[in-house]
PDB file of C-alpha atoms in Angstrom:
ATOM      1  CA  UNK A1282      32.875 -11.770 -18.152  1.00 50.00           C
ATOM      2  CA  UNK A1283      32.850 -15.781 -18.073  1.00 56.00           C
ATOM      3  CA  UNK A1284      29.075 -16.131 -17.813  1.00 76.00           C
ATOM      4  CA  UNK A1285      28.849 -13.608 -20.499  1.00 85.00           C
ATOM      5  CA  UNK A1286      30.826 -16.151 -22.945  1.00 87.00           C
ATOM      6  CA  UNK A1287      29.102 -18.975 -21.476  1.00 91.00           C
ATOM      7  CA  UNK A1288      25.791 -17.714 -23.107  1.00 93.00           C
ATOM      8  CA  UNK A1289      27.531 -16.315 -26.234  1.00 94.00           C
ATOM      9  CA  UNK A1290      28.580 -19.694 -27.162  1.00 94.00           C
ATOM     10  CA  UNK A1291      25.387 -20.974 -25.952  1.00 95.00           C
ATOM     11  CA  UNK A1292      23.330 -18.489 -28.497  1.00 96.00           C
ATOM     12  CA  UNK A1293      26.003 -18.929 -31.131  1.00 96.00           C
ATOM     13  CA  UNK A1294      25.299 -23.038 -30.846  1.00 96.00           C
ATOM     14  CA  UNK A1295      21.421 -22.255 -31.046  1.00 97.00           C
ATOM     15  CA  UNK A1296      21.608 -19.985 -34.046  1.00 97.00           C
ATOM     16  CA  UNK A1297      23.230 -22.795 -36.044  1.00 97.00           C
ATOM     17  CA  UNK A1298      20.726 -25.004 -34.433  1.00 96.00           C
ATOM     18  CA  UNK A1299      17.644 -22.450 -35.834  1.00 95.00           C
ATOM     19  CA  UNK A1300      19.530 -21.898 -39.027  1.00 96.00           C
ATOM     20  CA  UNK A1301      21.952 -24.343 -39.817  1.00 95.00           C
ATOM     21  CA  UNK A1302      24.077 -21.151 -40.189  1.00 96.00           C
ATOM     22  CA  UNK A1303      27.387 -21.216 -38.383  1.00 95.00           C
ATOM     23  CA  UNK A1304      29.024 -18.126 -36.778  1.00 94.00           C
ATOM     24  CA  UNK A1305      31.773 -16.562 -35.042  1.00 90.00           C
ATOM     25  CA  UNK A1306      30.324 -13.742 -32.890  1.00 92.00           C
ATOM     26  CA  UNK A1307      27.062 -13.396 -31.410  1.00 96.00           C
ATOM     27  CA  UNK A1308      24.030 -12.430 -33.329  1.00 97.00           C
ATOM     28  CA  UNK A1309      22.078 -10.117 -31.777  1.00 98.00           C
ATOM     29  CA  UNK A1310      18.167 -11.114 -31.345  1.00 98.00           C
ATOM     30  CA  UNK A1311      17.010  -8.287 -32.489  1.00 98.00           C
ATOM     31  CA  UNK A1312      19.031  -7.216 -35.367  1.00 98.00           C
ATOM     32  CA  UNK A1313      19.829 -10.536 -36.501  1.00 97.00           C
ATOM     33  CA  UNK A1314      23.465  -8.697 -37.024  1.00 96.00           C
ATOM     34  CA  UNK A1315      26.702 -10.541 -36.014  1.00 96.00           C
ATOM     35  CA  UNK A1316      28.235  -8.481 -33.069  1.00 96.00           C
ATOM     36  CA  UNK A1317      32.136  -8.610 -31.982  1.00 93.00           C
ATOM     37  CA  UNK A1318      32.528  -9.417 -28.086  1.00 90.00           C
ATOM     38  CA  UNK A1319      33.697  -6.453 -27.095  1.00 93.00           C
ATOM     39  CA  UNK A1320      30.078  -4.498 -28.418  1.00 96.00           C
ATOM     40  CA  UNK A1321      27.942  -7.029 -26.245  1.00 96.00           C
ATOM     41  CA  UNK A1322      26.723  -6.657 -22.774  1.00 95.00           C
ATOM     42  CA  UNK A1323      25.131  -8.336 -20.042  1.00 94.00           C
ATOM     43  CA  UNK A1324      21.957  -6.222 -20.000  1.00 94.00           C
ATOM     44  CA  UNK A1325      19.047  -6.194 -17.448  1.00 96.00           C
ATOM     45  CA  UNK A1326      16.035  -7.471 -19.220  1.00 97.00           C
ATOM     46  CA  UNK A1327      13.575  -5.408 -17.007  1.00 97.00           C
ATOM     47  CA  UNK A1328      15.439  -1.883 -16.828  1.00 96.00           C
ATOM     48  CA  UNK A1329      17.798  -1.779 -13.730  1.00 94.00           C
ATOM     49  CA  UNK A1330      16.579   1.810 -13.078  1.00 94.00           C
ATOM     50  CA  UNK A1331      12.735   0.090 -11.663  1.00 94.00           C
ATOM     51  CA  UNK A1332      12.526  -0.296  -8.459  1.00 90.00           C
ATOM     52  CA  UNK A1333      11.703  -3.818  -6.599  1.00 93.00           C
ATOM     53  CA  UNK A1334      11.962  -5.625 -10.084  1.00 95.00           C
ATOM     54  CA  UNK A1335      13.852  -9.039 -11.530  1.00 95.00           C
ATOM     55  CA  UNK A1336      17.344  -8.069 -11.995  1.00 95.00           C
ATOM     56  CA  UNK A1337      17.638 -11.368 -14.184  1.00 96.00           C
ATOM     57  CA  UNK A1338      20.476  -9.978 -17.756  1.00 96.00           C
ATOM     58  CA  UNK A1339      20.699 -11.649 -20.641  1.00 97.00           C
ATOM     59  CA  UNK A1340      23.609 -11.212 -23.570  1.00 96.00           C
ATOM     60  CA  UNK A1341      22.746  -8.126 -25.764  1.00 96.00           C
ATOM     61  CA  UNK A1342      24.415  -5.663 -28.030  1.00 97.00           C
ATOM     62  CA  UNK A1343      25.326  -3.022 -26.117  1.00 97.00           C
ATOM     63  CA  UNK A1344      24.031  -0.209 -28.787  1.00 97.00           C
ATOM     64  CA  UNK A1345      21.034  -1.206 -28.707  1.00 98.00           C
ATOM     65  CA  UNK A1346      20.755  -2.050 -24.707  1.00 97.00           C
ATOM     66  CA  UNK A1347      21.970   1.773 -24.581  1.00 97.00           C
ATOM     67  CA  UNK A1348      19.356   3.183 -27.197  1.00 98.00           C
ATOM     68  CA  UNK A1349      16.695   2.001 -25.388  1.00 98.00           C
ATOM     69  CA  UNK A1350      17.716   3.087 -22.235  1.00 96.00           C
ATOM     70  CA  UNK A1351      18.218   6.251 -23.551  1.00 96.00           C
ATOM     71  CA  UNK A1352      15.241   6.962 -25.369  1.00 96.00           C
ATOM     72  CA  UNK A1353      12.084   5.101 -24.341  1.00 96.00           C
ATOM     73  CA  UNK A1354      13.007   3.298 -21.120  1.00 96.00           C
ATOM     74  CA  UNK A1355      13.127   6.153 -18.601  1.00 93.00           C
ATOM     75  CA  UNK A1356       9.669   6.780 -19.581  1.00 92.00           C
ATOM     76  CA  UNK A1357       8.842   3.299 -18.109  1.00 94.00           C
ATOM     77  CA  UNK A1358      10.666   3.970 -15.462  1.00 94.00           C
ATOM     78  CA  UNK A1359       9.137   7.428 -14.231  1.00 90.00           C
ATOM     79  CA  UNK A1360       5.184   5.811 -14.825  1.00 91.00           C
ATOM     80  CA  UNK A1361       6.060   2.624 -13.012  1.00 94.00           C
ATOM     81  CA  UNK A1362       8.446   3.903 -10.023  1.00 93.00           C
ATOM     82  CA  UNK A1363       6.300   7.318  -9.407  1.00 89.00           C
ATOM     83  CA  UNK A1364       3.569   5.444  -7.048  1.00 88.00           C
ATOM     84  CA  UNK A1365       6.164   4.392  -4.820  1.00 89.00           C
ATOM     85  CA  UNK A1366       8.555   7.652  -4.649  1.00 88.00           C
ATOM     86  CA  UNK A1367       9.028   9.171  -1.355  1.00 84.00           C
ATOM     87  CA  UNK A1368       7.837  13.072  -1.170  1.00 80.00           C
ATOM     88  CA  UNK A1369      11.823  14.122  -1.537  1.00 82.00           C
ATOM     89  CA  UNK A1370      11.991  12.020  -4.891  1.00 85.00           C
ATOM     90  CA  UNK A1371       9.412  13.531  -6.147  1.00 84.00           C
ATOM     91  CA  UNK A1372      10.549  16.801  -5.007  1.00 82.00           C
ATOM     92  CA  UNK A1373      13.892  16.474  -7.113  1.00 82.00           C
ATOM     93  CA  UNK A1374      12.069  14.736  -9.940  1.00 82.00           C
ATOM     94  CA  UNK A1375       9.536  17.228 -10.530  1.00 83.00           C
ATOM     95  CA  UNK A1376      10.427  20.913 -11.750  1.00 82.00           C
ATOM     96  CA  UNK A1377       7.042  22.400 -11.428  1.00 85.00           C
ATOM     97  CA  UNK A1378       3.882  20.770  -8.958  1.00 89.00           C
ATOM     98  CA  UNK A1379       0.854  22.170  -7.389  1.00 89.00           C
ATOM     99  CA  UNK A1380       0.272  22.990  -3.815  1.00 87.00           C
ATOM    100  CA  UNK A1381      -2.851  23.688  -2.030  1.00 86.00           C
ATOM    101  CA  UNK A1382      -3.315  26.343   0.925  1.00 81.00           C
ATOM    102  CA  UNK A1383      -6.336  28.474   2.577  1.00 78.00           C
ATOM    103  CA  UNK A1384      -8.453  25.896   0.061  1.00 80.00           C
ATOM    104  CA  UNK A1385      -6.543  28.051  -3.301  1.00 84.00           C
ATOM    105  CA  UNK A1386      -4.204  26.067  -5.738  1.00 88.00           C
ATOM    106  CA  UNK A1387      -0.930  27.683  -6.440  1.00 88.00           C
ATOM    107  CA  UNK A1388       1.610  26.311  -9.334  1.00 90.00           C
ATOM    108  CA  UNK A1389       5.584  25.859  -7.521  1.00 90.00           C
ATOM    109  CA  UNK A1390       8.064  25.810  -9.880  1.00 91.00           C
ATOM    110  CA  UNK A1391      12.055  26.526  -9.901  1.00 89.00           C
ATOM    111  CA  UNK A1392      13.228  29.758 -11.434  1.00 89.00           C
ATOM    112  CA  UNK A1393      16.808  32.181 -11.171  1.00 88.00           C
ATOM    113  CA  UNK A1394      17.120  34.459  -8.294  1.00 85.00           C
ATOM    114  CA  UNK A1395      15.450  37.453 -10.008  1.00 87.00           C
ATOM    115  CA  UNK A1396      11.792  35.395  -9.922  1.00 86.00           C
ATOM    116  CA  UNK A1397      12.459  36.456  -6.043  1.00 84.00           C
ATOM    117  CA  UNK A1398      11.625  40.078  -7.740  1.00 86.00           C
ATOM    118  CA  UNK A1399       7.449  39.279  -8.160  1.00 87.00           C
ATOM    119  CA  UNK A1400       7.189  35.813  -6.313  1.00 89.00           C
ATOM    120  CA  UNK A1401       7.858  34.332  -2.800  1.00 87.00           C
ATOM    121  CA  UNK A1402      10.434  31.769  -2.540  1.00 87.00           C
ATOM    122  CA  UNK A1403       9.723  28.626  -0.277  1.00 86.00           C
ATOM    123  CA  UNK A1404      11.439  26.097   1.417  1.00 86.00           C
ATOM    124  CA  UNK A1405      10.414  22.312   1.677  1.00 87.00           C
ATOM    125  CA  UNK A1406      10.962  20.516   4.337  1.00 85.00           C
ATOM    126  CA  UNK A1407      10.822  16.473   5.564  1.00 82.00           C
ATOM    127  CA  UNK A1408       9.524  15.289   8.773  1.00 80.00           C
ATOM    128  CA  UNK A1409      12.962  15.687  10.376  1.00 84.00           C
ATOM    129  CA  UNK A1410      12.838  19.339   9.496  1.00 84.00           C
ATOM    130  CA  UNK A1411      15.137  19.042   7.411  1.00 86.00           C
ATOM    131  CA  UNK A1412      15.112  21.396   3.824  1.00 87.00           C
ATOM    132  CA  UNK A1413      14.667  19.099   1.031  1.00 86.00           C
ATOM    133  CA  UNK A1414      14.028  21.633  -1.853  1.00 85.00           C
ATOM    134  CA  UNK A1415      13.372  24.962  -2.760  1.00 87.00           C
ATOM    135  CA  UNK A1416      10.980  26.559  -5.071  1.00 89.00           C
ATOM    136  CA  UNK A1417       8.919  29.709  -6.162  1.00 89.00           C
ATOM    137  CA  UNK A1418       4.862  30.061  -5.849  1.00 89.00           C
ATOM    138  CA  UNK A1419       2.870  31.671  -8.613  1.00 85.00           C
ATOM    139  CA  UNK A1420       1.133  33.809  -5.709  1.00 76.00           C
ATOM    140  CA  UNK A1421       1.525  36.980  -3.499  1.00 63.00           C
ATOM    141  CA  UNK A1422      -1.030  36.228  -1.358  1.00 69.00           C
ATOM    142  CA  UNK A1423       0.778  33.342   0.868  1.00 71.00           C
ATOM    143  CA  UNK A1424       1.440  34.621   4.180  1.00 70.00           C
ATOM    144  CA  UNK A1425       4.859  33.787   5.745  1.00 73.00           C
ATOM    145  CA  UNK A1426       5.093  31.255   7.942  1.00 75.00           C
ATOM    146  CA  UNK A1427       5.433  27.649   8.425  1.00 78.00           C
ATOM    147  CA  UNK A1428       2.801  25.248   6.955  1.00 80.00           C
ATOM    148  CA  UNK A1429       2.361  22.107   7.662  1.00 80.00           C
ATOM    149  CA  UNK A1430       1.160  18.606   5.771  1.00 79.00           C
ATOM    150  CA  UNK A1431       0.321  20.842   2.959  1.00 82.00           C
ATOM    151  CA  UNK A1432      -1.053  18.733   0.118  1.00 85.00           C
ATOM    152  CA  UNK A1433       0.610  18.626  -3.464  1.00 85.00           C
ATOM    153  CA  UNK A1434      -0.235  17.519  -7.216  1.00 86.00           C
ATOM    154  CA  UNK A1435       2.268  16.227  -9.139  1.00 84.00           C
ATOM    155  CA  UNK A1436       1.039  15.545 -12.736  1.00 82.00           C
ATOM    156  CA  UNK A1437       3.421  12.956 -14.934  1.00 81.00           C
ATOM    157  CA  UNK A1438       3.218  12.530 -18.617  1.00 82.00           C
ATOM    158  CA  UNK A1439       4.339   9.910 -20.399  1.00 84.00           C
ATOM    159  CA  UNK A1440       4.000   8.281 -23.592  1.00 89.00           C
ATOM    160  CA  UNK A1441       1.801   5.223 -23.678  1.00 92.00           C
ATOM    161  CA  UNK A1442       3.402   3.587 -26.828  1.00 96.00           C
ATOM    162  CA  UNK A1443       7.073   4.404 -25.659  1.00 96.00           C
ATOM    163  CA  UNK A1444       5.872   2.290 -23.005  1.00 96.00           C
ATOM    164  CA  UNK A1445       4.318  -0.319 -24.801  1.00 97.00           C
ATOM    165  CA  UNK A1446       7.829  -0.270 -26.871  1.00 97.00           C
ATOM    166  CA  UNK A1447       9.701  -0.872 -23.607  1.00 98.00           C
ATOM    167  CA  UNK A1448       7.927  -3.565 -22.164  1.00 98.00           C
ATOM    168  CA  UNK A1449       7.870  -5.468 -25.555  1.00 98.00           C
ATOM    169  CA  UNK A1450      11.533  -5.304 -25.754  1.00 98.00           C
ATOM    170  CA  UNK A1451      11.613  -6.871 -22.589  1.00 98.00           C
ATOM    171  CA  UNK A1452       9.032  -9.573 -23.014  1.00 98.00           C
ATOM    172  CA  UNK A1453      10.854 -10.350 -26.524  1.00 98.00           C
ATOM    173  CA  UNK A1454      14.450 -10.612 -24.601  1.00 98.00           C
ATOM    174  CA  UNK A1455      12.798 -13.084 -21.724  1.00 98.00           C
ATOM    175  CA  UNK A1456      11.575 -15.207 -24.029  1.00 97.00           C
ATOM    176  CA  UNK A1457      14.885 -15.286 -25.987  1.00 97.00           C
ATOM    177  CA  UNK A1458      16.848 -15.959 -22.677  1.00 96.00           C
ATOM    178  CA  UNK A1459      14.032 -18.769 -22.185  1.00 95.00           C
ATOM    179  CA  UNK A1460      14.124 -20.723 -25.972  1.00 95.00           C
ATOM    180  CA  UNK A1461      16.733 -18.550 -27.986  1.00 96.00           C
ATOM    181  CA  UNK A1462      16.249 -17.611 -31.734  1.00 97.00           C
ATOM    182  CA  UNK A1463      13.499 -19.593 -32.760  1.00 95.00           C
ATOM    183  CA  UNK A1464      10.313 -17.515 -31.448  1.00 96.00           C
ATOM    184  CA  UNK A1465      12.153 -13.805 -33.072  1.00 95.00           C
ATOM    185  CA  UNK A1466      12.676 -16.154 -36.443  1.00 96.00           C
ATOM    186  CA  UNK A1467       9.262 -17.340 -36.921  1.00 94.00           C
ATOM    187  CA  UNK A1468       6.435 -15.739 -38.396  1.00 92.00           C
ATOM    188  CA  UNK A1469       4.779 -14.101 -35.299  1.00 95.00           C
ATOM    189  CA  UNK A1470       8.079 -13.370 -32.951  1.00 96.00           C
ATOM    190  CA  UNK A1471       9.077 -11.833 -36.476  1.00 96.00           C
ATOM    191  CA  UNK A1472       6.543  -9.164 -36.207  1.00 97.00           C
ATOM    192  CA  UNK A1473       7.769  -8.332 -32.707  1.00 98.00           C
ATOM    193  CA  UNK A1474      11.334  -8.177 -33.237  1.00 98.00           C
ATOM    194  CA  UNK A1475      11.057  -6.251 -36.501  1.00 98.00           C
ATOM    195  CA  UNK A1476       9.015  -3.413 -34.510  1.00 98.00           C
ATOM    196  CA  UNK A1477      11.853  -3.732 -31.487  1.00 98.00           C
ATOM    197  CA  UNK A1478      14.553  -3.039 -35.096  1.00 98.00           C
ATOM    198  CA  UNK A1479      13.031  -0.500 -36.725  1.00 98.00           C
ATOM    199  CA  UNK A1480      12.648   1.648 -33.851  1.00 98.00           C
ATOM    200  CA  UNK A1481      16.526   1.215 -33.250  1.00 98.00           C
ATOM    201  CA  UNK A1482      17.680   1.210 -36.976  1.00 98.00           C
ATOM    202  CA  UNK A1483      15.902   4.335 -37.605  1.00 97.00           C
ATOM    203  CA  UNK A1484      16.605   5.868 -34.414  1.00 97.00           C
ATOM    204  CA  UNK A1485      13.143   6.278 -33.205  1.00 96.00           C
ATOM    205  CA  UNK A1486      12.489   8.873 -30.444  1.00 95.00           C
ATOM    206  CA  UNK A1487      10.123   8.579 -27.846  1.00 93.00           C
ATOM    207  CA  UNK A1488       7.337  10.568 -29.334  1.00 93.00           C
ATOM    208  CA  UNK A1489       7.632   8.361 -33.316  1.00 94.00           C
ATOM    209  CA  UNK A1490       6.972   5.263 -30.700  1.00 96.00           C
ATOM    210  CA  UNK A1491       3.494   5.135 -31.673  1.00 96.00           C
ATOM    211  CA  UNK A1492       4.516   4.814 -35.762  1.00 96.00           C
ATOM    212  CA  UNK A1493       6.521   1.296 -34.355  1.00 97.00           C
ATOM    213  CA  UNK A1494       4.663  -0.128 -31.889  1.00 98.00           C
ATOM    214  CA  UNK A1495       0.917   1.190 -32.895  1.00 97.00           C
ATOM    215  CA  UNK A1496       0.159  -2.876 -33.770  1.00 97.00           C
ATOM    216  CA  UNK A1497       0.526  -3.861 -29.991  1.00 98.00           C
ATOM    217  CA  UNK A1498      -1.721  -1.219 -28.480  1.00 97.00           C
ATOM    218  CA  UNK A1499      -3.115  -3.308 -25.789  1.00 96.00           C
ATOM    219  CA  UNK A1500      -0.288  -5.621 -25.232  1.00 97.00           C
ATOM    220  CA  UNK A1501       0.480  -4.320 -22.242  1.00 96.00           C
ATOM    221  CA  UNK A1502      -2.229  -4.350 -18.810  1.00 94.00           C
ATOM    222  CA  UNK A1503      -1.703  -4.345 -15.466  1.00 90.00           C
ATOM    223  CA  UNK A1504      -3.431  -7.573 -13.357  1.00 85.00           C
ATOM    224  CA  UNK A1505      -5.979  -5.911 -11.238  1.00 73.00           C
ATOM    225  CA  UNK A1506      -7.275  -7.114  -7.652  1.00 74.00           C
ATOM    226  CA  UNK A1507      -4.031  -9.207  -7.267  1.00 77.00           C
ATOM    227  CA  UNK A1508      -5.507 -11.920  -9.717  1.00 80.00           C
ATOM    228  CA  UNK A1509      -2.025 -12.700 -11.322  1.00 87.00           C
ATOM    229  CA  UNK A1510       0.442 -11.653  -8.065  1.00 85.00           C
ATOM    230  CA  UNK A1511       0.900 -15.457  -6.748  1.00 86.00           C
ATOM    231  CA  UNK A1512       1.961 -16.631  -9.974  1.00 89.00           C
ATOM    232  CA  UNK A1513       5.737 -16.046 -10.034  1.00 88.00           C
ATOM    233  CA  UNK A1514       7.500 -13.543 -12.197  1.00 93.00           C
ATOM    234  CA  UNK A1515       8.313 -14.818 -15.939  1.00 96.00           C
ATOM    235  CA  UNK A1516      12.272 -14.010 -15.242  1.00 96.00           C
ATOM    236  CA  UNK A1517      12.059 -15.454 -11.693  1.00 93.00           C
ATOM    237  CA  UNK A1518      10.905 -18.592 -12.604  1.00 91.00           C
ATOM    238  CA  UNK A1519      10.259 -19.116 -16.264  1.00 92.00           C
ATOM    239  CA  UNK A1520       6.808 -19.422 -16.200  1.00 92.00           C
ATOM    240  CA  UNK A1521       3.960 -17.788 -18.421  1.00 95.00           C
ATOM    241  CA  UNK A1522       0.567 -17.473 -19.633  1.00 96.00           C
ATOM    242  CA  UNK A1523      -0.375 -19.402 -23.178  1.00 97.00           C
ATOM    243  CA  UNK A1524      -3.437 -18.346 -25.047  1.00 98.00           C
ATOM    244  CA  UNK A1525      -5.517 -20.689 -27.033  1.00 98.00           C
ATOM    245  CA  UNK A1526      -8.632 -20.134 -29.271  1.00 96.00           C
ATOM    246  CA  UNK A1527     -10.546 -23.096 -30.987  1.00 94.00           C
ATOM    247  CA  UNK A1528     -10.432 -24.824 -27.879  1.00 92.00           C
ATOM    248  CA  UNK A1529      -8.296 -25.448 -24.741  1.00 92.00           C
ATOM    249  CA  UNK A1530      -4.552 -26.857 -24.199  1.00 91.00           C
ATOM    250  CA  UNK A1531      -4.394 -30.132 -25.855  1.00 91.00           C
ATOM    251  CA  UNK A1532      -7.023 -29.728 -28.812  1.00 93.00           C
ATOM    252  CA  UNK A1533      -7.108 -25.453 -29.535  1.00 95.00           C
ATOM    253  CA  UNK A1534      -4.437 -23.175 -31.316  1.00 97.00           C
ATOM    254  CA  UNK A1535      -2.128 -21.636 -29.835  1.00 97.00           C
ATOM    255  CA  UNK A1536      -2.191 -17.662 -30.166  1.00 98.00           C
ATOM    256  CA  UNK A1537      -0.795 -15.956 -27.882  1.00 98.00           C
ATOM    257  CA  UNK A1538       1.742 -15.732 -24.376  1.00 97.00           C
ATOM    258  CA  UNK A1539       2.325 -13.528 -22.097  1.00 97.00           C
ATOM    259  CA  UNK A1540       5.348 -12.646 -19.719  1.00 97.00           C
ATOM    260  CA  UNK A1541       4.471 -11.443 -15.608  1.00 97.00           C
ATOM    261  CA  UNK A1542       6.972  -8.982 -14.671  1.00 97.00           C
ATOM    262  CA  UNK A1543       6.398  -8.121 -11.173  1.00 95.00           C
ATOM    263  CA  UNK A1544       7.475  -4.481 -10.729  1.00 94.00           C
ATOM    264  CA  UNK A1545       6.845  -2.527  -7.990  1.00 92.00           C
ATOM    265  CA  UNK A1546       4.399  -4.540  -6.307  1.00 88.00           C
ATOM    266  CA  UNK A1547       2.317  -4.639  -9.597  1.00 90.00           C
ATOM    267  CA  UNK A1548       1.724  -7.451 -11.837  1.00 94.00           C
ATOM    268  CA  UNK A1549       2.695  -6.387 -15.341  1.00 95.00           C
ATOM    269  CA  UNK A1550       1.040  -8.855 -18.115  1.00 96.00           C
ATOM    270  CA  UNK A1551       2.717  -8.233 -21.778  1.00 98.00           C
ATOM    271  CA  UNK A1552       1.363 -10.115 -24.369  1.00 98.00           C
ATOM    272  CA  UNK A1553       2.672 -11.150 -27.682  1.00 98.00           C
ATOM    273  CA  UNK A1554       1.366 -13.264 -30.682  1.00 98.00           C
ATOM    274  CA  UNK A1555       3.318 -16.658 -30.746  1.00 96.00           C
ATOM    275  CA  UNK A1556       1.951 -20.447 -32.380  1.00 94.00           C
ATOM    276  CA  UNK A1557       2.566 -23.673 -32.785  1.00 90.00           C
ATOM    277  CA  UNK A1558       1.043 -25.272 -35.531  1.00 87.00           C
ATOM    278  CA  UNK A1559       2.231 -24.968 -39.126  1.00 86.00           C
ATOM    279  CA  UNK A1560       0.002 -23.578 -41.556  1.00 86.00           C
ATOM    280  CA  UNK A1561      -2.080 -21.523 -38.559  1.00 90.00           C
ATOM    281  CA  UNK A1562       0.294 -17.849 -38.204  1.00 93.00           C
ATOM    282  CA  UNK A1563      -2.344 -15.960 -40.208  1.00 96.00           C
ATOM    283  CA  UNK A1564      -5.272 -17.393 -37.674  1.00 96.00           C
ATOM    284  CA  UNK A1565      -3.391 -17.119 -35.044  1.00 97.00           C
ATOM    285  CA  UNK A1566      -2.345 -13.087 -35.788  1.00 97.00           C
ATOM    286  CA  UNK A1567      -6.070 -12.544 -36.493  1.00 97.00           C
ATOM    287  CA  UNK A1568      -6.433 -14.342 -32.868  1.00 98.00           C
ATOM    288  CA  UNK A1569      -4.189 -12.185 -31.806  1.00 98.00           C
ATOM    289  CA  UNK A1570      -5.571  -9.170 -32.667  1.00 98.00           C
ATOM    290  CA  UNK A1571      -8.601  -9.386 -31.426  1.00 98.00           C
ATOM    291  CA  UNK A1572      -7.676 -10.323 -28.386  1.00 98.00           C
ATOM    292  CA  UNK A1573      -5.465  -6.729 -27.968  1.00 97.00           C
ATOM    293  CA  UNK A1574      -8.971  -4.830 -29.069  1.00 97.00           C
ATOM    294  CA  UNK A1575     -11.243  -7.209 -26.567  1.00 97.00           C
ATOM    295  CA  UNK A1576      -9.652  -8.041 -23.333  1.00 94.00           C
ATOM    296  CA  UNK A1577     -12.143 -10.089 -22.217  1.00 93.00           C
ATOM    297  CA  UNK A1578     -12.654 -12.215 -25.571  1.00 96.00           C
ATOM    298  CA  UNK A1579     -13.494 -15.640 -24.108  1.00 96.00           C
ATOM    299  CA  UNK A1580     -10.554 -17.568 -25.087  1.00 97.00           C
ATOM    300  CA  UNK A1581      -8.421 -20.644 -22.976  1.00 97.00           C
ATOM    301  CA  UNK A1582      -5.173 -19.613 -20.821  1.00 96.00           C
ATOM    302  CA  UNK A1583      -3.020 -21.994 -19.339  1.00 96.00           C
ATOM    303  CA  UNK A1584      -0.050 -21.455 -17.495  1.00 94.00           C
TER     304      UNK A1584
END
């Protein structure tokens, strides 16, 4: 684990450097808690169960790496990876789907040998022929028989705040790999980090997300029509969006950045309250804020 050390002592040297406090062990950005070595991790920053995403890590306590992979994550990972799952994926994925024959909707769904008693069993098959599943059909009236390109409705629920949670995390962790402790020690990056804590400390569960993360509904949007997809990924290349009110880069206040994680194909844009100028946090949280409710508040972005 050399590079692992290598950014240990790196973080370590920046703590003292934010705080004129002097460690041993790592602190973890998100707990501010000292953690021994052999409880850290190199953790993917963008969850390594997404599909074409930045596999970029970054030094982490391994508890709470694990927690949120455990709890929240995986519902990030089913919304973003569904669009691009193959029919098979979303064969295994999916206990119970919709199928359409003869213009009728039936409900499929996996059961024990004994639903065989009142409903037909079917097979599933690929291209190839090949059986990919088996399931039951809420219906007697299917006639036996091979079907082909028969169309199916999967329906996926998720949790928009566990996702909101998720993608803050990771937002919060690039821009710790980018400038270290400073932005989750100052008044906004505070805010953020102490949501990302509480949900750990108090071992949250995907359904309380909402009770943490609530204050960033609307952090998270996806770039539409491609506007964003040439500009390269935050963890790819370091580079982000800056938000300014009262003006534009060299005269306004800073509010606001936002991380590009390109997952998928898609352009994620997670946005988080950050400033600048001392004296301005409460202007720039009210900033902030009503940028979240208004999307399209006229305000200066630079990259």
């Amino acid at each position: 684990m050399p590079n692992l050390t290598k950014q240990v002592v790196r973080f370590r040297e920046d703590y003292f450097q934010s705080t004129g406090i002097r460690t041993t062990s790592f602190v973890c950005p998100i707990t501010l808690e000292e953690v021994p070595e052999e409880h850290l991790c190199a953790g993917h920053i963008l969850n390594d169960g997404l599909g074409a995403a930045s596999s970029a890590k970054v030094v982490q306590f391994a508890d709470v790496d694990h927690y949120y992979g455990g709890t929240i994550e995986p519902e990030l990972i089913n919304f973003l990876n569904f669009p691009v799952m193959s029919a098979e994926e979303r064969l295994k994925k999916f206990k119970r789907f919709y199928i359409k024959l003869d213009g009728e909707t039936y409900e499929v769904f996996t059961a024990g040998p004994e639903a065989a008693n009142r409903y037909p069993r079917v097979e599933f098959k690929n291209s190839k022929g090949e059986i990919i599943g088996e399931r039951y059909v809420r219906s007697a009236k299917i006639a036996p028989g091979t079907h082909a390109d028969v169309e199916t409705e999967f329906f996926l629920t998720v949790h928009d705040f566990a996702l909101t949670g998720a993608l803050l995390k990771s937002a919060y962790l690039a821009i710790f790999r980018m400038v270290g402790y400073r932005y989750g020690l100052d008044a906004l990056g505070s805010s953020v980090r102490r949501a990302l804590c509480g949900f750990y400390i108090e071992r949250g569960k995907r359904e309380d997300a909402k009770h943490y993360f609530e204050q960033f509904r609307g952090a998270v949007i996806v770039s539409l029509g491609g506007a964003l997809d040439q500009i390269p990924d935050t963890l790819e290349e370091g580079r982000m969006l800056t938000h300014y009110a009262e003006g534009s880069l060299e005269n306004g206040l800073l509010f606001a950045c936002s991380c590009l994680f390109r997952v998928n194909s898609t352009t994620l844009v997670v946005t988080l309250p950050a400033y600048a100028q001392y004296g301005r946090s409460l202007d720039a949280i009210q900033y902030y804020r009503k940028l979240l409710a208004d999307r399209s508040m006229k305000h200066s972005i630079h990259l």
